[in-house]
Short mmCIF file of C-alpha atoms in Angstrom, two decimals:
data_model
loop_
_atom_site.label_atom_id
_atom_site.label_comp_id
_atom_site.label_asym_id
_atom_site.label_seq_id
_atom_site.Cartn_x
_atom_site.Cartn_y
_atom_site.Cartn_z
CA UNK A 42 -18.50 -1.22 -16.44
CA UNK A 43 -20.41 -4.13 -14.94
CA UNK A 44 -19.15 -7.48 -16.15
CA UNK A 45 -19.10 -11.20 -15.50
CA UNK A 46 -15.34 -11.68 -15.56
CA UNK A 47 -15.05 -12.66 -11.90
CA UNK A 48 -17.98 -15.11 -12.06
CA UNK A 49 -16.65 -16.75 -15.22
CA UNK A 50 -13.13 -16.94 -13.82
CA UNK A 51 -14.32 -18.49 -10.56
CA UNK A 52 -16.42 -20.99 -12.48
CA UNK A 53 -13.25 -22.22 -14.19
CA UNK A 54 -11.25 -22.18 -10.93
CA UNK A 55 -8.78 -19.72 -12.35
CA UNK A 56 -6.68 -17.35 -10.28
CA UNK A 57 -6.49 -13.72 -11.39
CA UNK A 58 -2.83 -14.25 -12.21
CA UNK A 59 -3.60 -17.19 -14.49
CA UNK A 60 -6.23 -15.24 -16.41
CA UNK A 61 -3.89 -12.26 -16.56
CA UNK A 62 -1.11 -14.42 -18.01
CA UNK A 63 -3.49 -15.84 -20.61
CA UNK A 64 -4.55 -12.32 -21.60
CA UNK A 65 -1.06 -10.83 -21.52
CA UNK A 66 -1.92 -8.21 -18.90
CA UNK A 67 -1.09 -7.71 -15.24
CA UNK A 68 -3.04 -9.33 -12.40
CA UNK A 69 -3.97 -5.84 -11.21
CA UNK A 70 -5.61 -5.11 -14.55
CA UNK A 71 -7.85 -8.18 -14.21
CA UNK A 72 -8.63 -7.12 -10.65
CA UNK A 73 -9.52 -3.60 -11.80
CA UNK A 74 -11.82 -4.95 -14.52
CA UNK A 75 -13.57 -7.25 -12.05
CA UNK A 76 -14.05 -4.37 -9.61
CA UNK A 77 -15.38 -2.12 -12.41
CA UNK A 78 -12.58 0.40 -11.98
CA UNK A 79 -11.17 -0.13 -15.46
CA UNK A 80 -12.97 -0.63 -18.75
CA UNK A 81 -10.79 -2.78 -21.02
CA UNK A 82 -9.92 -1.88 -24.57
CA UNK A 83 -11.88 -3.52 -27.38
CA UNK A 84 -9.06 -6.00 -28.16
CA UNK A 85 -8.85 -7.10 -24.52
CA UNK A 86 -12.65 -7.32 -24.19
CA UNK A 87 -12.75 -9.49 -27.32
CA UNK A 88 -9.93 -11.67 -26.02
CA UNK A 89 -11.70 -12.15 -22.68
CA UNK A 90 -14.98 -13.02 -24.36
CA UNK A 91 -13.26 -15.47 -26.70
CA UNK A 92 -11.41 -17.04 -23.80
CA UNK A 93 -14.65 -17.79 -21.95
CA UNK A 94 -16.52 -18.71 -25.13
CA UNK A 95 -19.17 -16.02 -24.92
CA UNK A 96 -19.87 -12.74 -26.69
CA UNK A 97 -18.68 -9.33 -25.50
CA UNK A 98 -22.31 -8.32 -24.96
CA UNK A 99 -22.81 -11.29 -22.67
CA UNK A 100 -19.70 -10.46 -20.71
CA UNK A 101 -20.09 -6.69 -20.34
CA UNK A 102 -23.19 -4.76 -19.32
CA UNK A 103 -23.29 -1.22 -20.71
CA UNK A 104 -26.83 -0.46 -19.55
CA UNK A 105 -25.53 1.75 -16.77
CA UNK A 106 -23.73 4.05 -19.20
CA UNK B 170 -6.77 -2.07 -33.99
CA UNK B 171 -3.52 -0.16 -33.82
CA UNK B 172 -0.07 -1.70 -33.79
CA UNK B 173 2.28 -0.24 -31.22
CA UNK B 174 5.77 -0.40 -32.72
CA UNK B 175 7.46 0.82 -29.51
CA UNK B 176 6.13 -2.11 -27.44
CA UNK B 177 9.24 -4.26 -27.79
CA UNK B 178 11.53 -1.56 -26.47
CA UNK B 179 9.40 -0.02 -23.74
CA UNK B 180 8.32 -3.42 -22.39
CA UNK B 181 11.87 -4.49 -21.66
CA UNK B 182 12.94 -4.16 -18.03
CA UNK B 183 16.17 -2.62 -19.29
CA UNK B 184 14.45 0.37 -20.94
CA UNK B 185 14.31 2.85 -18.05
CA UNK B 186 17.64 1.82 -16.46
CA UNK B 187 19.37 2.11 -19.85
CA UNK B 188 17.68 5.45 -20.54
CA UNK B 189 18.81 6.74 -17.13
CA UNK B 190 22.38 5.62 -17.75
CA UNK B 191 22.51 7.17 -21.25
CA UNK B 192 21.04 10.44 -19.90
CA UNK B 193 23.66 10.40 -17.14
CA UNK B 194 26.46 9.91 -19.68
CA UNK B 195 25.08 12.74 -21.83
CA UNK B 196 24.97 15.01 -18.78
CA UNK B 197 28.54 14.02 -17.93
CA UNK B 198 29.69 14.89 -21.45
CA UNK B 199 27.81 18.20 -21.48
CA UNK B 200 29.08 19.16 -18.01
CA UNK B 201 32.62 18.24 -19.04
CA UNK B 202 32.30 20.47 -22.11
CA UNK B 203 31.00 23.24 -19.85
CA UNK B 204 33.98 22.92 -17.55
CA UNK B 205 32.17 21.42 -14.56
CA UNK B 206 33.23 17.78 -14.57
CA UNK B 207 32.38 17.33 -10.89
CA UNK B 208 28.76 18.27 -11.44
CA UNK B 209 28.61 15.88 -14.40
CA UNK B 210 29.96 13.02 -12.30
CA UNK B 211 27.33 13.71 -9.62
CA UNK B 212 24.60 13.73 -12.27
CA UNK B 213 25.87 10.45 -13.70
CA UNK B 214 26.01 8.87 -10.24
CA UNK B 215 22.46 10.00 -9.39
CA UNK B 216 20.97 8.84 -12.70
CA UNK B 217 22.91 5.55 -12.79
CA UNK B 218 21.90 4.93 -9.16
CA UNK B 219 18.24 5.60 -10.00
CA UNK B 220 18.47 3.21 -12.94
CA UNK B 221 20.05 0.54 -10.78
CA UNK B 222 17.38 0.89 -8.09
CA UNK B 223 14.60 0.61 -10.69
CA UNK B 224 16.32 -2.42 -12.23
CA UNK B 225 16.77 -4.24 -8.94
CA UNK B 226 13.56 -3.08 -7.24
CA UNK B 227 10.78 -5.48 -6.35
CA UNK B 228 7.93 -6.75 -8.44
CA UNK B 229 5.27 -4.19 -7.49
CA UNK B 230 3.03 -3.11 -10.35
CA UNK B 231 4.21 0.50 -10.12
CA UNK B 232 7.90 -0.39 -10.32
CA UNK B 233 7.38 -2.91 -13.13
CA UNK B 234 5.20 -0.44 -15.00
CA UNK B 235 7.78 2.33 -14.71
CA UNK B 236 10.54 -0.10 -15.60
CA UNK B 237 8.67 -1.34 -18.65
CA UNK B 238 8.34 -5.08 -18.12
CA UNK B 239 4.98 -4.81 -16.35
CA UNK B 240 3.39 -2.45 -18.80
CA UNK B 241 0.02 -3.37 -20.23
CA UNK B 242 -2.84 -1.35 -21.70
CA UNK B 243 -4.07 -0.17 -18.29
CA UNK B 244 -0.63 1.00 -17.24
CA UNK B 245 -0.23 2.71 -20.63
CA UNK B 246 -3.41 4.64 -19.84
CA UNK B 247 -2.10 5.47 -16.36
CA UNK B 248 1.17 6.61 -17.94
CA UNK B 249 -0.70 8.81 -20.42
CA UNK B 250 -2.75 10.46 -17.67
CA UNK B 251 0.31 10.96 -15.46
CA UNK B 252 2.21 12.49 -18.40
CA UNK B 253 -0.70 14.84 -19.15
CA UNK B 254 -0.91 15.85 -15.49
CA UNK B 255 2.81 16.53 -15.22
CA UNK B 256 2.66 18.54 -18.46
CA UNK B 257 -0.23 20.55 -17.06
CA UNK B 258 1.71 21.22 -13.85
CA UNK B 259 4.69 22.51 -15.87
CA UNK B 260 2.46 24.72 -18.04
CA UNK B 261 0.69 26.20 -15.00
CA UNK B 262 4.09 26.88 -13.38
CA UNK B 263 5.30 28.53 -16.60
CA UNK B 264 2.20 30.74 -16.83
CA UNK B 265 2.65 31.86 -13.22
CA UNK B 266 6.37 32.52 -13.77
CA UNK B 267 5.63 34.43 -16.99
CA UNK B 268 2.97 36.57 -15.25
CA UNK B 269 5.29 37.31 -12.31
CA UNK B 270 8.20 38.20 -14.61
CA UNK B 271 5.97 40.45 -16.74
CA UNK B 272 4.53 42.17 -13.65
CA UNK B 273 8.09 42.92 -12.50
CA UNK B 274 8.78 44.67 -15.78
CA UNK B 275 10.95 41.87 -17.16
CA UNK B 276 10.63 40.42 -20.65
CA UNK B 277 9.03 37.16 -19.53
CA UNK B 278 11.72 35.19 -21.35
CA UNK B 279 12.28 32.24 -21.42
CA UNK B 280 8.84 31.44 -19.97
CA UNK B 281 7.02 32.95 -22.93
CA UNK B 282 9.07 30.91 -25.38
CA UNK B 283 8.46 27.70 -23.45
CA UNK B 284 4.73 28.44 -23.32
CA UNK B 285 4.72 29.10 -27.05
CA UNK B 286 6.46 25.75 -27.67
CA UNK B 287 3.91 24.00 -25.44
CA UNK B 288 0.96 25.67 -27.15
CA UNK B 289 2.27 25.04 -30.65
CA UNK B 290 3.08 21.42 -29.86
CA UNK B 291 -0.42 20.93 -28.49
CA UNK B 292 -2.05 22.40 -31.61
CA UNK B 293 0.14 20.35 -33.94
CA UNK B 294 -0.53 17.19 -31.92
CA UNK B 295 -4.30 17.77 -32.04
CA UNK B 296 -4.11 18.32 -35.82
CA UNK B 297 -1.90 15.23 -36.29
CA UNK B 298 -3.99 12.87 -34.18
CA UNK B 299 -7.21 14.21 -35.70
CA UNK B 300 -5.78 13.55 -39.16
CA UNK B 301 -4.58 10.09 -38.14
CA UNK B 302 -7.76 9.18 -36.29
#
């Protein structure tokens, strides 16, 4: 699923590992989300949105589904 | 949101090594009871060695996921798919073995029994998860 995770992370100068540690997942999971290979669970999507201070709808684009 | 009660255990890096060691000890005990202590010792050595390798292996995602300490929701999904695929492979092998045994005029046992267990478990699991979900 298309998302803004990479853009938001880069804007805050965060490494994938740092975001992963904050979310309690592996760095590879963050990488997979950014590359649209993995769609996160609802709890993780909510945690990511909360972390960046935006809504889930703003972070993820489901129009392609 | 569901609460996974097994998280604490399966996320420890000791889970798989400890499981391997316990399985090795069980195999040693069973082999000893069956009168083949040597085979049991080999089984224990192989399983304990596997556990030790997993414990001391590097920090790759695959190793950490298998070991337990690198397991997150994505790896849990990978694990689920891999388990389903391995189960499918076993069921296909059992069906082929059952067909071959039946074609040879044999009873098809124990393949038929194993297939029945697999089928029944699947139906019960579907009913259980449908009820829970």
